[in-house]
Amino acid sequence: MTIKSHNRILLTGAAGGLGKVLRQSLKDNCNHLRTSDLAAYGPAHPWEEIIQADLGDDQAMDHLLKDVNAVVHMGGISLDGPFEPILRSNILGAYNLYESARKNGVKRIVFASSNHVTGFYRQSETITASHPPRPDGHYGLSKAFGEDLSRFYYDRFQIETACIRIGSSFEEPRDRRMLASFLSYADLHRLITACLTTPVLGHSIVFGVSDNSVTWYDNAQAKHVGYHPKDSSDPYREAIFEKTPEPDLSSPSVQYQGGAFVSAGPFGLK
Ligand code: NAI
Ligand code: 15L
């Protein structure tokens, strides 16, 4: 049974792919679930209070964070692209969220970071949370900013954060790269629950992947979080090999962990 660790949890990004899943599962983690997004969604589940808000609007964020005990921050632009929208949703948005958390006395945040913070490591390397960030685009840079921002709010204001560097969280892995980066929806909820319930979280970086045999990540520095994935990409391996072509080993999207993001071309696009 999931422990109801907090009275009121705020979930941002509730209209998104992962938000839709977490609107259901996070009801077990709290007495009251407040959810939010810029986009309209709904109707509200019986256990849910919906407040539509733009992360880029500081006053709306102050209102959104009132009476909240913990935040699961999934909101923001989730792909690479032109800088200005990422600046507003992911960089200013993260700043507004942490400022409102500070003003409202929120003490724990689970921040959806991304594997694209370290996208320029090679698929033949294993990395830990101590490896320096190597972002693979505007999007990865914005998540690296969020990780630094949350560390500052921990050092200065003792707001605890888990930066979960989500790999690829979908119903199932879609290609050979995702055999390493896959995070099942059930393991995503297990990971968030671990981050919400561990007695001392501090400021932690956790790679958000299932128990995949092929992996690029070593989570040894996050043992205090107590995340134990139960799913794996392994059962999908044979089918994925059958339906996808031999990888071109000279292609950057095969060489680097960030896959296609390392050569996606937002630069210059408006
Ligand atoms: P998504 O794109 O489906 O959902 C993101 C939501 O954020 C959207 O509903 C969007 O309307 C909302 N949003 C964007 N800008 C906003 C703003 N200014 N104010 C309020 N809401 C805003 O993304 P998904 O897949 O659900 O991912 C959730 C989070 O996890 C994102 O932060 C993403 O970067 C991160 N992540 C997801 C991965 C995945 O495999 N699904 C992998 C790595 C990270
Ligand atoms: C991400 O950060 C994206 O939000 C998601 O849509 C996937 O593309 C994922 O990374 C990935 O790397 O597979």
PDB file of N, CA and C and ligand atoms in Angstrom, residues 78-79 114-116 139 167-168 170 177-178 181 261, ligand 2:
ATOM      1  N   SER A  78       8.506  19.629 -23.192  1.00  0.00           N
ATOM      2  CA  SER A  78       9.149  18.335 -22.974  1.00  0.00           C
ATOM      3  C   SER A  78       9.991  17.881 -24.163  1.00  0.00           C
ATOM      4  N   LEU A  79      10.166  18.757 -25.140  1.00  0.00           N
ATOM      5  CA  LEU A  79      10.983  18.416 -26.310  1.00  0.00           C
ATOM      6  C   LEU A  79      11.907  19.582 -26.623  1.00  0.00           C
ATOM      7  N   SER A 114      15.589  15.382 -16.909  1.00  0.00           N
ATOM      8  CA  SER A 114      15.578  14.541 -18.113  1.00  0.00           C
ATOM      9  C   SER A 114      16.948  13.947 -18.396  1.00  0.00           C
ATOM     10  N   ASN A 115      16.943  12.827 -19.085  1.00  0.00           N
ATOM     11  CA  ASN A 115      18.199  12.216 -19.560  1.00  0.00           C
ATOM     12  C   ASN A 115      18.941  13.173 -20.497  1.00  0.00           C
ATOM     13  N   HIS A 116      18.253  14.212 -21.008  1.00  0.00           N
ATOM     14  CA  HIS A 116      18.913  15.137 -21.940  1.00  0.00           C
ATOM     15  C   HIS A 116      19.824  16.145 -21.233  1.00  0.00           C
ATOM     16  N   TYR A 139      16.484  22.327 -24.534  1.00  0.00           N
ATOM     17  CA  TYR A 139      15.644  21.601 -23.564  1.00  0.00           C
ATOM     18  C   TYR A 139      16.508  21.018 -22.438  1.00  0.00           C
ATOM     19  N   GLY A 167      14.199   8.845 -18.182  1.00  0.00           N
ATOM     20  CA  GLY A 167      14.706   8.337 -19.464  1.00  0.00           C
ATOM     21  C   GLY A 167      13.621   8.479 -20.520  1.00  0.00           C
ATOM     22  N   SER A 168      12.935   7.393 -20.834  1.00  0.00           N
ATOM     23  CA  SER A 168      11.829   7.427 -21.800  1.00  0.00           C
ATOM     24  C   SER A 168      10.638   6.757 -21.129  1.00  0.00           C
ATOM     25  N   PHE A 170       7.056   5.833 -21.372  1.00  0.00           N
ATOM     26  CA  PHE A 170       5.918   5.602 -22.256  1.00  0.00           C
ATOM     27  C   PHE A 170       5.309   4.246 -21.886  1.00  0.00           C
ATOM     28  N   ARG A 177      17.148   2.275 -28.658  1.00  0.00           N
ATOM     29  CA  ARG A 177      17.673   3.175 -27.622  1.00  0.00           C
ATOM     30  C   ARG A 177      16.869   3.058 -26.323  1.00  0.00           C
ATOM     31  N   MET A 178      15.577   2.937 -26.463  1.00  0.00           N
ATOM     32  CA  MET A 178      14.719   2.903 -25.273  1.00  0.00           C
ATOM     33  C   MET A 178      14.846   1.603 -24.482  1.00  0.00           C
ATOM     34  N   SER A 181      16.732   3.317 -21.929  1.00  0.00           N
ATOM     35  CA  SER A 181      16.160   4.505 -21.266  1.00  0.00           C
ATOM     36  C   SER A 181      14.731   4.291 -20.748  1.00  0.00           C
ATOM     37  N   PHE A 261      17.971  13.717 -30.072  1.00  0.00           N
ATOM     38  CA  PHE A 261      18.040  15.083 -29.535  1.00  0.00           C
ATOM     39  C   PHE A 261      19.410  15.719 -29.778  1.00  0.00           C
TER      40      PHE A 261
HETATM   41  C1  15L B   2      12.509  13.487 -22.923  1.00  0.00           C
HETATM   42  O1  15L B   2      13.049  14.268 -22.143  1.00  0.00           O
HETATM   43  C2  15L B   2      11.216  13.793 -23.573  1.00  0.00           C
HETATM   44  O2  15L B   2      10.393  14.580 -22.745  1.00  0.00           O
HETATM   45  C3  15L B   2      10.455  12.545 -23.994  1.00  0.00           C
HETATM   46  O3  15L B   2       9.406  12.912 -24.865  1.00  0.00           O
HETATM   47  C4  15L B   2      11.367  11.541 -24.693  1.00  0.00           C
HETATM   48  O4  15L B   2      11.773  12.043 -25.900  1.00  0.00           O
HETATM   49  C5  15L B   2      12.546  11.219 -23.795  1.00  0.00           C
HETATM   50  O5  15L B   2      13.196  12.389 -23.309  1.00  0.00           O
HETATM   51  C6  15L B   2      13.608  10.356 -24.487  1.00  0.00           C
HETATM   52  O6  15L B   2      14.782  10.725 -24.451  1.00  0.00           O
HETATM   53  O7  15L B   2      13.250   9.299 -25.003  1.00  0.00           O
END
